[in-house]
mmCIF file of C-alpha atoms in Angstrom:
data_model
loop_
_atom_site.group_PDB
_atom_site.id
_atom_site.type_symbol
_atom_site.label_atom_id
_atom_site.label_comp_id
_atom_site.label_asym_id
_atom_site.label_seq_id
_atom_site.Cartn_x
_atom_site.Cartn_y
_atom_site.Cartn_z
ATOM 1 C CA MET A 1 180.800 40.351 90.242
ATOM 2 C CA ALA A 2 184.294 40.557 89.828
ATOM 3 C CA GLU A 3 185.766 37.359 90.757
ATOM 4 C CA SER A 4 185.529 36.564 93.451
ATOM 5 C CA LYS A 5 182.881 37.418 93.558
ATOM 6 C CA ARG A 6 181.237 36.568 95.546
ATOM 7 C CA THR A 7 181.856 33.577 96.038
ATOM 8 C CA GLY A 8 181.155 35.501 96.618
ATOM 9 C CA THR A 9 180.444 35.931 96.911
ATOM 10 C CA TYR A 10 183.944 33.795 96.148
ATOM 11 C CA SER A 11 183.014 33.844 98.448
ATOM 12 C CA GLN A 12 186.191 35.514 98.320
ATOM 13 C CA ARG A 13 183.771 34.934 102.960
ATOM 14 C CA PHE A 14 187.323 35.807 103.203
ATOM 15 C CA SER A 15 190.488 34.407 104.458
ATOM 16 C CA GLU A 16 192.262 31.788 102.458
ATOM 17 C CA GLY A 17 192.502 28.800 104.731
ATOM 18 C CA GLU A 18 193.746 29.982 108.108
ATOM 19 C CA THR A 19 195.932 32.825 106.913
ATOM 20 C CA GLY A 20 195.409 36.515 107.437
ATOM 21 C CA LEU A 21 196.143 39.407 105.136
ATOM 22 C CA PHE A 22 199.905 39.212 105.501
ATOM 23 C CA GLN A 23 200.629 36.302 107.799
ATOM 24 C CA ALA A 24 198.924 33.575 109.763
ATOM 25 C CA PRO A 25 197.123 35.273 112.655
ATOM 26 C CA ASP A 26 198.370 34.695 116.153
ATOM 27 C CA SER A 27 195.876 33.299 118.651
ATOM 28 C CA LYS A 28 195.912 36.633 120.457
ATOM 29 C CA VAL A 29 194.115 38.173 117.501
ATOM 30 C CA TYR A 30 191.066 36.161 118.474
ATOM 31 C CA GLU A 31 190.952 37.341 122.077
ATOM 32 C CA ARG A 32 188.688 40.390 122.145
ATOM 33 C CA SER A 33 187.455 42.209 125.218
ATOM 34 C CA ASN A 34 183.742 42.137 125.961
ATOM 35 C CA THR A 35 183.488 45.908 125.821
ATOM 36 C CA MET A 36 184.877 46.069 122.280
ATOM 37 C CA SER A 37 182.888 43.234 120.686
ATOM 38 C CA GLY A 38 179.926 45.345 119.544
ATOM 39 C CA LYS A 39 182.134 48.074 118.124
ATOM 40 C CA THR A 40 184.291 45.503 116.348
ATOM 41 C CA VAL A 41 181.302 43.828 114.697
ATOM 42 C CA ASN A 42 179.950 47.167 113.507
ATOM 43 C CA SER A 43 183.349 48.095 112.075
ATOM 44 C CA ALA A 44 183.568 44.746 110.279
ATOM 45 C CA ILE A 45 180.099 45.203 108.798
ATOM 46 C CA LEU A 46 181.052 48.672 107.564
ATOM 47 C CA LEU A 47 184.200 47.242 105.962
ATOM 48 C CA LEU A 48 182.149 44.572 104.195
ATOM 49 C CA VAL A 49 179.638 47.113 102.904
ATOM 50 C CA ILE A 50 182.455 49.306 101.568
ATOM 51 C CA GLY A 51 184.300 46.297 100.167
ATOM 52 C CA ASN A 52 181.286 45.013 98.285
ATOM 53 C CA ALA A 53 180.703 48.472 96.849
ATOM 54 C CA MET A 54 184.285 48.375 95.569
ATOM 55 C CA ALA A 55 183.651 44.961 94.019
ATOM 56 C CA ILE A 56 180.656 46.342 92.133
ATOM 57 C CA ALA A 57 182.779 49.314 91.039
ATOM 58 C CA SER A 58 185.200 46.783 89.564
ATOM 59 C CA ASP A 59 182.288 45.223 87.687
ATOM 60 C CA VAL A 60 181.229 48.625 86.390
ATOM 61 C CA PHE A 61 184.642 49.164 84.793
ATOM 62 C CA ILE A 62 184.180 45.843 83.003
ATOM 63 C CA LYS A 63 180.627 46.620 81.960
ATOM 64 C CA LEU A 64 181.773 49.927 80.444
ATOM 65 C CA LEU A 65 183.993 48.090 77.962
ATOM 66 C CA GLU A 66 182.976 48.687 74.358
ATOM 67 C CA PRO A 67 181.160 45.861 72.528
ATOM 68 C CA GLY A 68 183.659 43.654 70.772
ATOM 69 C CA THR A 69 186.462 44.485 73.204
ATOM 70 C CA PRO A 70 189.233 41.850 73.050
ATOM 71 C CA ILE A 71 188.621 40.058 76.337
ATOM 72 C CA PHE A 72 191.906 38.139 76.329
ATOM 73 C CA GLN A 73 193.812 41.406 76.114
ATOM 74 C CA PHE A 74 191.726 42.800 78.966
ATOM 75 C CA ALA A 75 192.389 39.766 81.171
ATOM 76 C CA PHE A 76 196.130 39.938 80.451
ATOM 77 C CA LEU A 77 196.358 43.640 81.290
ATOM 78 C CA ARG A 78 194.267 43.217 84.421
ATOM 79 C CA CYS A 79 196.560 40.476 85.717
ATOM 80 C CA ILE A 80 199.698 42.527 85.020
ATOM 81 C CA LEU A 81 198.265 45.570 86.771
ATOM 82 C CA THR A 82 197.192 43.522 89.786
ATOM 83 C CA LEU A 83 200.736 42.203 90.117
ATOM 84 C CA VAL A 84 202.022 45.778 89.947
ATOM 85 C CA PHE A 85 199.679 46.762 92.786
ATOM 86 C CA LEU A 86 200.960 43.807 94.828
ATOM 87 C CA LEU A 87 204.637 44.701 94.375
ATOM 88 C CA PRO A 88 204.827 46.901 97.522
ATOM 89 C CA LEU A 89 203.798 43.826 99.528
ATOM 90 C CA LEU A 90 206.471 41.482 98.190
ATOM 91 C CA GLY A 91 208.208 41.559 101.553
ATOM 92 C CA GLN A 92 205.275 39.604 102.968
ATOM 93 C CA LEU A 93 206.007 36.549 100.806
ATOM 94 C CA ASN A 94 207.251 33.449 102.601
ATOM 95 C CA ARG A 95 210.511 32.894 100.733
ATOM 96 C CA ARG A 96 211.154 29.565 102.428
ATOM 97 C CA HIS A 97 207.936 28.241 100.926
ATOM 98 C CA LEU A 98 207.819 30.477 97.868
ATOM 99 C CA PHE A 99 206.499 27.872 95.431
ATOM 100 C CA ALA A 100 205.022 25.372 97.864
ATOM 101 C CA GLY A 101 201.866 23.810 96.464
ATOM 102 C CA LEU A 102 202.784 24.922 92.949
ATOM 103 C CA GLY A 103 200.571 22.333 91.270
ATOM 104 C CA VAL A 104 197.457 23.387 93.174
ATOM 105 C CA HIS A 105 198.291 27.059 92.671
ATOM 106 C CA THR A 106 198.664 26.489 88.920
ATOM 107 C CA VAL A 107 195.353 24.684 88.512
ATOM 108 C CA ARG A 108 193.575 27.248 90.669
ATOM 109 C CA ALA A 109 195.115 30.147 88.720
ATOM 110 C CA HIS A 110 193.929 28.850 85.362
ATOM 111 C CA ILE A 111 190.440 28.177 86.695
ATOM 112 C CA HIS A 112 190.521 31.769 87.910
ATOM 113 C CA LEU A 113 191.474 32.937 84.404
ATOM 114 C CA ALA A 114 188.532 31.043 82.927
ATOM 115 C CA GLY A 115 186.292 32.645 85.541
ATOM 116 C CA ILE A 116 187.541 36.130 84.632
ATOM 117 C CA LEU A 117 186.811 35.568 80.938
ATOM 118 C CA CYS A 118 183.326 34.217 81.646
ATOM 119 C CA MET A 119 182.670 37.120 84.005
ATOM 120 C CA VAL A 120 183.588 39.671 81.326
ATOM 121 C CA ILE A 121 181.180 38.031 78.865
ATOM 122 C CA ALA A 122 178.393 37.916 81.457
ATOM 123 C CA LEU A 123 178.799 41.526 82.602
ATOM 124 C CA GLY A 124 178.971 42.752 79.027
ATOM 125 C CA ASN A 125 175.674 41.155 78.054
ATOM 126 C CA LEU A 126 173.551 40.855 81.197
ATOM 127 C CA PRO A 127 172.197 43.560 83.512
ATOM 128 C CA LEU A 128 174.644 44.297 86.335
ATOM 129 C CA ALA A 129 172.293 43.025 89.036
ATOM 130 C CA THR A 130 171.333 39.883 87.097
ATOM 131 C CA ALA A 131 174.956 38.857 86.571
ATOM 132 C CA ASN A 132 175.761 39.456 90.237
ATOM 133 C CA ALA A 133 172.744 37.481 91.416
ATOM 134 C CA VAL A 134 173.987 34.481 89.440
ATOM 135 C CA PHE A 135 177.508 34.959 90.792
ATOM 136 C CA TYR A 136 176.038 34.612 94.293
ATOM 137 C CA ALA A 137 175.202 31.014 93.420
ATOM 138 C CA ALA A 138 178.873 30.205 94.064
ATOM 139 C CA PRO A 139 178.356 29.464 97.803
ATOM 140 C CA ILE A 140 175.611 27.009 96.851
ATOM 141 C CA LEU A 141 177.904 25.290 94.375
ATOM 142 C CA VAL A 142 180.562 25.106 97.106
ATOM 143 C CA MET A 143 178.135 23.103 99.253
ATOM 144 C CA VAL A 144 177.434 20.702 96.383
ATOM 145 C CA LEU A 145 181.134 20.264 95.607
ATOM 146 C CA SER A 146 181.897 19.632 99.281
ATOM 147 C CA VAL A 147 179.514 16.673 99.222
ATOM 148 C CA ILE A 148 181.029 15.281 96.013
ATOM 149 C CA ILE A 149 184.704 15.875 96.830
ATOM 150 C CA PHE A 150 184.938 15.742 100.630
ATOM 151 C CA ARG A 151 181.934 13.487 101.327
ATOM 152 C CA GLU A 152 180.507 16.068 103.706
ATOM 153 C CA GLN A 153 176.920 15.842 104.890
ATOM 154 C CA LEU A 154 174.475 18.620 104.102
ATOM 155 C CA THR A 155 172.318 19.916 106.924
ATOM 156 C CA PRO A 156 168.583 20.210 106.201
ATOM 157 C CA LEU A 157 168.934 23.991 105.912
ATOM 158 C CA SER A 158 171.851 23.582 103.502
ATOM 159 C CA VAL A 159 169.818 21.174 101.358
ATOM 160 C CA PHE A 160 167.054 23.762 101.258
ATOM 161 C CA ALA A 161 169.593 26.448 100.305
ATOM 162 C CA VAL A 162 170.881 24.323 97.414
ATOM 163 C CA PHE A 163 167.470 23.606 95.894
ATOM 164 C CA SER A 164 166.178 27.113 96.544
ATOM 165 C CA GLY A 165 169.322 28.619 95.050
ATOM 166 C CA PHE A 166 169.192 26.612 91.850
ATOM 167 C CA ALA A 167 165.493 27.374 91.513
ATOM 168 C CA GLY A 168 166.327 31.050 92.016
ATOM 169 C CA ILE A 169 168.818 30.927 89.154
ATOM 170 C CA VAL A 170 166.148 29.470 86.873
ATOM 171 C CA VAL A 171 163.684 32.161 87.947
ATOM 172 C CA ILE A 172 166.186 34.972 87.279
ATOM 173 C CA LEU A 173 167.463 33.711 83.943
ATOM 174 C CA ARG A 174 164.297 31.920 82.783
ATOM 175 C CA PRO A 175 165.071 29.067 80.360
ATOM 176 C CA VAL A 176 163.446 30.908 77.450
ATOM 177 C CA GLU A 177 166.039 33.663 77.871
ATOM 178 C CA PHE A 178 169.054 31.389 78.274
ATOM 179 C CA ASN A 179 171.936 32.506 76.099
ATOM 180 C CA TRP A 180 175.707 32.461 76.084
ATOM 181 C CA ALA A 181 175.850 35.326 78.571
ATOM 182 C CA ALA A 182 173.724 33.385 81.063
ATOM 183 C CA ILE A 183 175.868 30.295 80.584
ATOM 184 C CA ALA A 184 178.994 32.433 81.076
ATOM 185 C CA ALA A 185 177.600 33.789 84.363
ATOM 186 C CA LEU A 186 176.951 30.257 85.603
ATOM 187 C CA ALA A 187 180.413 29.150 84.473
ATOM 188 C CA SER A 188 181.958 32.069 86.358
ATOM 189 C CA ALA A 189 180.075 31.093 89.526
ATOM 190 C CA PHE A 190 181.254 27.515 89.069
ATOM 191 C CA ALA A 191 184.865 28.690 88.720
ATOM 192 C CA LEU A 192 184.496 30.699 91.926
ATOM 193 C CA ALA A 193 183.163 27.651 93.734
ATOM 194 C CA ILE A 194 185.959 25.342 92.557
ATOM 195 C CA ASN A 195 188.594 27.856 93.600
ATOM 196 C CA ALA A 196 186.967 28.244 97.001
ATOM 197 C CA VAL A 197 187.000 24.494 97.588
ATOM 198 C CA MET A 198 190.648 24.274 96.470
ATOM 199 C CA VAL A 199 191.630 26.688 99.246
ATOM 200 C CA ARG A 200 191.865 23.651 101.533
ATOM 201 C CA GLN A 201 194.706 22.276 99.426
ATOM 202 C CA LEU A 202 196.861 25.419 99.617
ATOM 203 C CA PRO A 203 199.835 25.589 102.023
ATOM 204 C CA LYS A 204 198.801 27.035 105.373
ATOM 205 C CA GLN A 205 202.144 28.782 105.856
ATOM 206 C CA GLN A 206 201.525 31.086 102.890
ATOM 207 C CA SER A 207 199.756 34.382 103.535
ATOM 208 C CA THR A 208 196.860 35.555 101.409
ATOM 209 C CA VAL A 209 199.110 38.120 99.718
ATOM 210 C CA HIS A 210 201.461 35.256 98.865
ATOM 211 C CA LYS A 211 198.598 33.263 97.351
ATOM 212 C CA LEU A 212 197.261 36.234 95.429
ATOM 213 C CA PHE A 213 200.701 36.981 94.016
ATOM 214 C CA LEU A 214 201.271 33.391 92.858
ATOM 215 C CA ASN A 215 197.756 33.253 91.447
ATOM 216 C CA TYR A 216 198.281 36.220 89.140
ATOM 217 C CA LEU A 217 201.877 35.327 88.335
ATOM 218 C CA LEU A 218 200.868 31.859 87.145
ATOM 219 C CA ILE A 219 198.018 33.275 85.063
ATOM 220 C CA LEU A 220 200.308 35.513 83.003
ATOM 221 C CA PRO A 221 201.739 32.957 80.519
ATOM 222 C CA ALA A 222 198.322 31.622 79.486
ATOM 223 C CA ALA A 223 196.704 35.074 79.494
ATOM 224 C CA GLY A 224 199.575 36.488 77.432
ATOM 225 C CA ALA A 225 199.391 33.623 74.938
ATOM 226 C CA LEU A 226 195.637 34.115 74.531
ATOM 227 C CA ALA A 227 196.073 37.868 74.042
ATOM 228 C CA TRP A 228 198.758 37.227 71.401
ATOM 229 C CA TRP A 229 196.522 34.653 69.659
ATOM 230 C CA GLU A 230 193.650 37.149 69.732
ATOM 231 C CA GLY A 231 195.801 39.538 67.700
ATOM 232 C CA ALA A 232 193.887 42.700 68.625
ATOM 233 C CA ALA A 233 195.532 46.126 68.502
ATOM 234 C CA TRP A 234 196.432 47.591 71.897
ATOM 235 C CA ASN A 235 193.703 49.871 73.194
ATOM 236 C CA ALA A 236 194.206 52.613 75.801
ATOM 237 C CA GLY A 237 190.554 52.345 76.794
ATOM 238 C CA ILE A 238 191.068 48.726 77.780
ATOM 239 C CA LEU A 239 194.055 49.753 79.892
ATOM 240 C CA ILE A 240 191.926 52.228 81.855
ATOM 241 C CA SER A 241 189.180 49.655 82.445
ATOM 242 C CA ALA A 242 191.704 47.010 83.479
ATOM 243 C CA LEU A 243 193.370 49.487 85.843
ATOM 244 C CA GLY A 244 190.101 50.443 87.524
ATOM 245 C CA SER A 245 188.872 46.865 87.761
ATOM 246 C CA ALA A 246 192.161 45.594 89.222
ATOM 247 C CA LEU A 247 192.408 48.432 91.733
ATOM 248 C CA PHE A 248 188.867 48.087 93.058
ATOM 249 C CA ILE A 249 188.870 44.289 93.274
ATOM 250 C CA LEU A 250 192.134 44.425 95.207
ATOM 251 C CA GLY A 251 190.506 46.991 97.488
ATOM 252 C CA TYR A 252 187.621 44.569 97.959
ATOM 253 C CA ASN A 253 190.009 41.790 98.942
ATOM 254 C CA ILE A 254 191.794 43.966 101.496
ATOM 255 C CA THR A 255 188.638 45.341 103.140
ATOM 256 C CA VAL A 256 187.048 41.914 103.445
ATOM 257 C CA LEU A 257 190.230 40.379 104.818
ATOM 258 C CA LEU A 258 190.450 43.123 107.428
ATOM 259 C CA ALA A 259 186.800 42.594 108.346
ATOM 260 C CA TYR A 260 187.221 38.871 108.916
ATOM 261 C CA ARG A 261 190.372 39.386 110.952
ATOM 262 C CA GLN A 262 188.239 41.295 113.484
ATOM 263 C CA VAL A 263 185.284 38.953 113.880
ATOM 264 C CA ASP A 264 184.089 35.453 113.050
ATOM 265 C CA ALA A 265 182.497 35.038 109.644
ATOM 266 C CA ASN A 266 179.134 33.956 111.027
ATOM 267 C CA GLN A 267 178.745 37.280 112.863
ATOM 268 C CA VAL A 268 178.799 39.477 109.772
ATOM 269 C CA THR A 269 178.599 37.257 106.689
ATOM 270 C CA SER A 270 175.120 38.506 105.740
ATOM 271 C CA ALA A 271 176.699 41.919 105.084
ATOM 272 C CA GLU A 272 178.412 40.329 102.070
ATOM 273 C CA TYR A 273 175.090 40.362 100.247
ATOM 274 C CA THR A 274 174.938 44.142 100.283
ATOM 275 C CA GLY A 275 176.866 43.732 97.036
ATOM 276 C CA LEU A 276 173.608 42.755 95.360
ATOM 277 C CA ILE A 277 171.966 45.927 96.669
ATOM 278 C CA TRP A 278 174.836 47.978 95.261
ATOM 279 C CA ALA A 279 174.471 46.151 91.937
ATOM 280 C CA VAL A 280 170.744 46.896 91.744
ATOM 281 C CA ALA A 281 171.223 50.559 92.691
ATOM 282 C CA ILE A 282 174.117 51.240 90.309
ATOM 283 C CA GLY A 283 172.529 49.252 87.484
ATOM 284 C CA TRP A 284 169.285 51.178 87.885
ATOM 285 C CA ILE A 285 170.817 54.659 88.241
ATOM 286 C CA TRP A 286 173.780 54.376 85.861
ATOM 287 C CA PHE A 287 172.675 51.880 83.215
ATOM 288 C CA GLY A 288 168.894 52.252 83.426
ATOM 289 C CA GLU A 289 168.478 48.546 84.261
ATOM 290 C CA VAL A 290 165.222 48.322 86.212
ATOM 291 C CA PRO A 291 164.930 44.968 88.049
ATOM 292 C CA ASP A 292 161.720 43.043 87.419
ATOM 293 C CA LEU A 293 159.754 40.798 89.754
ATOM 294 C CA TRP A 294 161.457 37.696 88.356
ATOM 295 C CA PHE A 295 164.825 39.086 89.408
ATOM 296 C CA LEU A 296 163.618 40.068 92.880
ATOM 297 C CA ALA A 297 162.005 36.682 93.513
ATOM 298 C CA GLY A 298 164.987 34.716 92.226
ATOM 299 C CA SER A 299 167.478 36.801 94.191
ATOM 300 C CA LEU A 300 165.559 36.205 97.406
ATOM 301 C CA MET A 301 165.529 32.472 96.682
ATOM 302 C CA ILE A 302 169.327 32.504 96.389
ATOM 303 C CA VAL A 303 170.304 34.905 99.152
ATOM 304 C CA VAL A 304 167.767 34.387 101.957
ATOM 305 C CA PRO A 305 168.661 30.728 102.695
ATOM 306 C CA LEU A 306 172.360 31.657 102.809
ATOM 307 C CA ILE A 307 171.641 34.475 105.251
ATOM 308 C CA LEU A 308 169.587 32.073 107.400
ATOM 309 C CA ILE A 309 172.537 29.681 107.479
ATOM 310 C CA GLY A 310 174.805 32.509 108.624
ATOM 311 C CA LEU A 311 172.348 33.510 111.346
ATOM 312 C CA ARG A 312 172.060 29.899 112.489
ATOM 313 C CA HIS A 313 175.823 29.652 112.889
ATOM 314 C CA ARG A 314 175.871 32.970 114.690
ATOM 315 C CA ARG A 315 173.415 31.644 117.277
ATOM 316 C CA ARG A 316 175.385 28.434 117.725
ATOM 317 C CA SER A 317 178.853 30.023 117.958
ATOM 318 C CA PRO A 318 179.940 32.303 120.820
ATOM 319 C CA ALA A 319 181.566 35.604 119.928
ATOM 320 C CA ARG A 320 185.340 35.620 120.070
ATOM 321 C CA GLY A 321 185.472 38.039 122.977
ATOM 322 C CA PHE A 322 183.087 35.906 125.050
ATOM 323 C CA ASN A 323 184.714 32.543 124.474
ATOM 324 C CA PRO A 324 186.783 31.454 127.483
ATOM 325 C CA ASP A 325 188.298 28.527 125.602
ATOM 326 C CA THR A 326 189.797 30.115 122.499
ATOM 327 C CA ARG A 327 191.848 27.112 121.473
ATOM 328 C CA ARG A 328 188.883 24.786 121.594
ATOM 329 C CA ALA A 329 186.795 27.286 119.640
ATOM 330 C CA LYS A 330 189.435 27.580 116.942
ATOM 331 C CA LYS A 331 189.713 23.796 116.739
ATOM 332 C CA GLU A 332 185.980 23.524 116.179
ATOM 333 C CA GLU A 333 186.153 26.308 113.593
ATOM 334 C CA ARG A 334 188.751 24.366 111.615
ATOM 335 C CA LYS A 335 186.462 21.326 111.604
ATOM 336 C CA ALA A 336 183.642 23.306 110.048
ATOM 337 C CA GLY A 337 183.058 22.157 106.515
ATOM 338 C CA PHE A 338 181.716 23.816 103.414
ATOM 339 C CA SER A 339 178.517 21.797 103.386
ATOM 340 C CA ASP A 340 177.285 23.055 106.759
ATOM 341 C CA GLY A 341 176.868 26.505 105.308
ATOM 342 C CA ASN A 342 180.388 27.789 105.894
ATOM 343 C CA HIS A 343 180.131 29.666 102.598
ATOM 344 C CA ARG A 344 182.502 32.452 103.509
ATOM 345 C CA LEU A 345 185.286 30.862 101.456
ATOM 346 C CA ALA A 346 183.236 31.056 98.305
ATOM 347 C CA HIS A 347 184.056 34.720 98.035
ATOM 348 C CA GLU A 348 187.761 34.153 98.171
ATOM 349 C CA CYS A 349 187.757 33.747 94.436
ATOM 350 C CA ARG A 350 187.087 37.425 93.899
ATOM 351 C CA GLU A 351 190.749 37.890 93.269
#
């Protein structure tokens, strides 16, 4: 999955902290009329379905790279092109806090770069659906990291999701078939999870566009140095793949951000996993990659518990339009941790 994947899904499952697409949302954004709530949820689901299709399209551009393609050069070009696409939005940067949280941004950016490189290796050597299924382990890793780093407590359902998810990864990859591509897919999921957890440390006054811009800007020196060290001749084919991948993953980010500005994550988060359906369909039709029973069983072991967690939160949380005490609801939302199944942030790393 392209970053972010997914994490996921991340994830990105997608606002970074409390910020919206361009600026921190006003409380009025959360006050929806009862008559519009159903329509809003349906629109958000449609946005997520389209967004996840765009994320898989980004993966396809990577998978179409020729064997032996210089991956450092690809990562460098992709970062440059993403920055170019973000240029029209420079006016949305908070210039008073332009480099606030620079240390966290820098660490997060370089973890992101490592995730991109691992993702390219995984997509180049694994079936499209298999790689994406492993990327969807990122939300599970987020839960584990939340226990280690933030001392959060896992709910029984979250514990089940963790063990089921890791078992699902083993079923999909099967230890006898473990190779560098499988390890790269797991490393990419781990990078997504770390970046998702680090969202908490980012300045709240910076918009998501601001964070995306700093992320790619800070990647450039290391990516450029690696591309120079690689010493490969410039390739127009790589430029086209980098352009397509950057464009579609940015489209994914925007559609998912718009979706989560309309509704609470727990109302529509299961729609994030339509990305796996897109991956299976495109892999089967385009690349002739027919999923086997091992893949189907393992994917269900990863995804189903996460969907159950989302449904559980949906039952517990009132819809925005029906909540008479918006401030109290938002306060409770901020208290929600990663370990209770709030895996939406795991997909924020699909940047």
